[in-house]
């Protein structure tokens, strides 16, 4: 890898990153969740267009239109507000990050956001007008149905760090494990393998700290782990406070 030119190194790194993203444990364990897979597939593309649109020198309708078009491909996932909510959160966080670093371009950023919102509504009005109210009702019913289950305390940060943490993975029913191969991931070989990959990824911060996009995705990953671990430590009290108040 070292002997390769910089361009080939970037391509190889991109290929490896894409493969790991496509076949991480969240996807491999639960292959039937179409809603979540749609979000995982199109979120990187949306972030790409969002980042390029905000960082472009001059305002253009190109990226707002592209984002609107891409939003059609994951329209089915909008039936689950909790899942699809990851998309606006990620985009909003980058918007805040961009404005902090480029406060003098805040007007450009807000114009881009407004244009993107308009095109998103235009492309998605066909389902928003008829389905949004019903989705809210369904979400309320689902919330009441799961009130007796505390999903905020069943995932630990050390599992999330290695792309694990799916609530049903270590459980059993009637004395039979739901996933017969779950114990294998506690064996030394897979423990080392699943921990080494994210450790190597985060080590890049030691060499690429000046790359603003890498720093943002590191922050996003940290925030994602914090939200995924729920009320468990570290900072479980902060999560509990935000969960109850927001």
XYZ file of C-alpha atoms in Angstrom:
246
model
C 0.000 0.000 0.000
C 2.842 2.379 0.853
C 4.395 1.789 -2.576
C 1.234 2.954 -4.317
C 0.832 6.527 -5.491
C -1.343 8.902 -3.478
C -4.243 8.664 -5.911
C -4.245 4.855 -5.759
C -3.936 4.967 -1.982
C -7.033 7.167 -1.794
C -8.934 4.825 -4.119
C -7.908 1.761 -2.138
C -8.829 3.445 1.153
C -12.188 4.436 -0.313
C -12.835 0.876 -1.524
C -11.939 -0.666 1.841
C -14.058 1.912 3.683
C -17.018 1.282 1.388
C -16.791 -2.502 1.861
C -16.618 -2.164 5.655
C -19.571 0.219 5.586
C -21.622 -2.097 3.365
C -20.943 -5.238 5.387
C -20.657 -3.966 8.954
C -22.239 -5.999 11.746
C -25.363 -3.837 12.000
C -26.258 -4.865 8.453
C -25.020 -8.463 8.543
C -26.941 -9.310 11.713
C -30.275 -7.813 10.669
C -30.603 -8.066 6.887
C -34.400 -7.755 6.769
C -34.700 -4.158 8.008
C -35.351 -2.465 4.661
C -35.964 0.954 6.222
C -32.603 1.109 7.943
C -30.759 -0.244 4.910
C -32.233 2.449 2.679
C -31.018 5.116 5.087
C -27.548 3.544 5.253
C -27.325 3.346 1.470
C -28.313 6.916 0.656
C -27.031 8.863 3.672
C -23.413 8.932 2.358
C -24.605 10.223 -1.024
C -26.768 12.883 0.627
C -23.850 13.967 2.805
C -21.626 14.173 -0.275
C -24.044 16.495 -2.091
C -24.690 18.460 1.123
C -20.974 19.018 1.761
C -20.238 19.935 -1.852
C -23.171 22.333 -1.978
C -22.168 24.151 1.200
C -18.495 24.354 0.204
C -19.112 25.500 -3.368
C -17.834 28.985 -4.114
C -21.060 30.152 -5.722
C -24.645 29.206 -5.025
C -26.181 26.770 -7.493
C -29.384 24.760 -7.665
C -27.396 21.695 -8.749
C -26.939 20.088 -5.342
C -30.368 21.002 -3.900
C -31.938 19.318 -6.925
C -29.699 16.256 -6.588
C -30.561 15.932 -2.896
C -34.242 16.169 -3.763
C -33.884 13.435 -6.379
C -31.947 11.138 -4.035
C -34.609 11.583 -1.365
C -37.053 9.770 -3.648
C -34.992 6.585 -3.466
C -35.374 6.248 0.310
C -38.991 7.483 0.438
C -40.112 4.058 1.661
C -38.006 4.514 4.805
C -39.982 7.602 5.795
C -42.574 5.291 7.282
C -40.219 4.956 10.264
C -39.488 8.443 11.609
C -36.976 7.170 14.150
C -34.845 5.564 11.443
C -35.035 8.279 8.805
C -34.408 10.947 11.457
C -30.709 10.098 11.268
C -30.516 11.896 7.916
C -31.656 15.414 8.956
C -29.619 15.132 12.177
C -26.405 14.372 10.262
C -27.042 17.120 7.716
C -27.895 19.650 10.414
C -24.746 18.817 12.381
C -22.583 19.434 9.312
C -24.410 22.701 8.695
C -23.567 23.887 12.222
C -19.979 22.673 11.809
C -19.666 24.529 8.493
C -21.057 27.790 9.895
C -18.716 27.628 12.900
C -15.708 27.242 10.603
C -16.977 29.612 7.907
C -19.199 32.072 9.762
C -18.624 34.650 7.016
C -20.468 32.302 4.613
C -23.527 31.867 6.790
C -25.732 33.678 4.262
C -24.621 31.311 1.503
C -25.263 28.314 3.774
C -28.777 29.435 4.693
C -29.623 30.090 1.037
C -28.441 26.581 0.159
C -30.462 25.042 3.002
C -33.599 26.924 1.989
C -33.257 25.836 -1.655
C -32.660 22.223 -0.606
C -35.739 22.264 1.628
C -37.894 23.639 -1.196
C -36.768 20.970 -3.669
C -37.127 18.235 -1.057
C -40.735 19.277 -0.461
C -41.433 19.498 -4.194
C -40.090 16.009 -4.856
C -41.769 14.463 -1.816
C -45.094 16.304 -1.625
C -46.822 13.259 -3.139
C -46.405 11.292 0.095
C -45.912 14.001 2.724
C -49.397 15.479 2.397
C -51.182 12.158 2.846
C -48.863 10.122 5.015
C -47.226 12.388 7.603
C -50.201 12.593 9.982
C -50.690 8.831 9.777
C -46.963 8.236 10.471
C -47.161 10.327 13.636
C -50.146 8.259 14.806
C -48.315 5.004 14.071
C -45.244 6.263 15.951
C -47.405 7.067 18.983
C -48.936 3.580 18.913
C -45.494 1.984 18.607
C -44.218 4.074 21.491
C -47.066 2.903 23.746
C -46.516 -0.703 22.700
C -42.852 -0.577 23.733
C -43.278 1.369 26.970
C -42.577 -1.750 29.025
C -39.218 -2.335 27.328
C -36.219 -0.161 28.149
C -34.205 -0.071 24.928
C -31.961 2.712 26.236
C -29.999 0.432 28.577
C -29.275 -2.686 26.529
C -26.355 -1.482 24.404
C -22.868 -0.747 25.745
C -20.308 1.578 24.221
C -17.664 -1.132 23.836
C -20.096 -3.078 21.631
C -21.092 -0.034 19.587
C -17.410 0.770 19.023
C -16.938 -2.524 17.172
C -20.183 -2.245 15.173
C -22.101 -4.512 17.498
C -24.848 -3.703 19.991
C -27.961 -5.022 18.252
C -30.336 -5.621 21.175
C -31.439 -9.117 20.143
C -27.988 -10.454 19.245
C -27.008 -11.927 22.651
C -30.550 -12.892 23.734
C -32.346 -16.221 23.702
C -35.934 -17.449 23.700
C -37.070 -20.666 25.353
C -33.489 -21.568 26.115
C -32.474 -21.228 22.455
C -30.267 -18.321 21.306
C -31.788 -16.105 18.645
C -28.410 -15.995 16.899
C -26.559 -19.281 17.306
C -23.235 -17.709 16.285
C -23.395 -14.802 18.745
C -20.922 -16.398 21.178
C -18.277 -16.530 18.452
C -17.925 -12.757 18.630
C -16.693 -13.052 22.200
C -13.814 -15.295 21.135
C -10.307 -13.735 21.147
C -9.841 -13.722 17.354
C -13.076 -11.878 16.551
C -12.673 -9.589 19.569
C -9.283 -8.471 18.290
C -10.511 -8.183 14.697
C -13.654 -6.206 15.436
C -11.841 -3.803 17.754
C -8.762 -3.311 15.558
C -10.659 -1.913 12.568
C -12.291 1.076 14.339
C -9.073 1.704 16.308
C -7.117 1.995 13.042
C -9.796 4.310 11.650
C -9.633 6.680 14.606
C -5.812 6.662 14.529
C -6.006 8.654 11.294
C -6.838 11.683 13.428
C -3.207 11.688 14.546
C -2.121 12.365 10.970
C -5.083 14.130 9.337
C -6.268 16.481 12.070
C -6.113 19.432 9.672
C -8.624 17.780 7.341
C -11.885 19.413 8.417
C -14.109 16.742 6.898
C -12.277 13.930 8.703
C -12.629 15.835 11.981
C -16.357 16.253 11.367
C -16.911 12.547 10.710
C -14.924 11.702 13.840
C -17.231 14.008 15.818
C -20.258 12.435 14.130
C -18.990 8.947 15.008
C -18.461 9.972 18.624
C -21.939 11.437 18.851
C -23.389 8.330 17.216
C -21.737 6.075 19.784
C -23.012 8.291 22.591
C -26.594 8.062 21.315
C -26.392 4.339 20.548
C -25.143 3.343 24.010
C -28.167 4.952 25.695
C -28.125 5.508 29.436
C -25.102 3.298 29.979
C -21.776 4.863 30.957
C -19.964 7.011 30.085
C -22.139 10.118 30.436
C -25.263 8.057 31.012
C -26.812 10.768 33.188
C -26.499 13.297 30.357
C -28.246 10.924 27.963
C -31.002 10.265 30.520
C -31.548 14.007 30.960
C -31.734 14.640 27.197
C -34.019 11.614 26.714
C -36.480 12.798 29.354
C -36.443 16.509 28.479
C -36.276 16.358 24.686
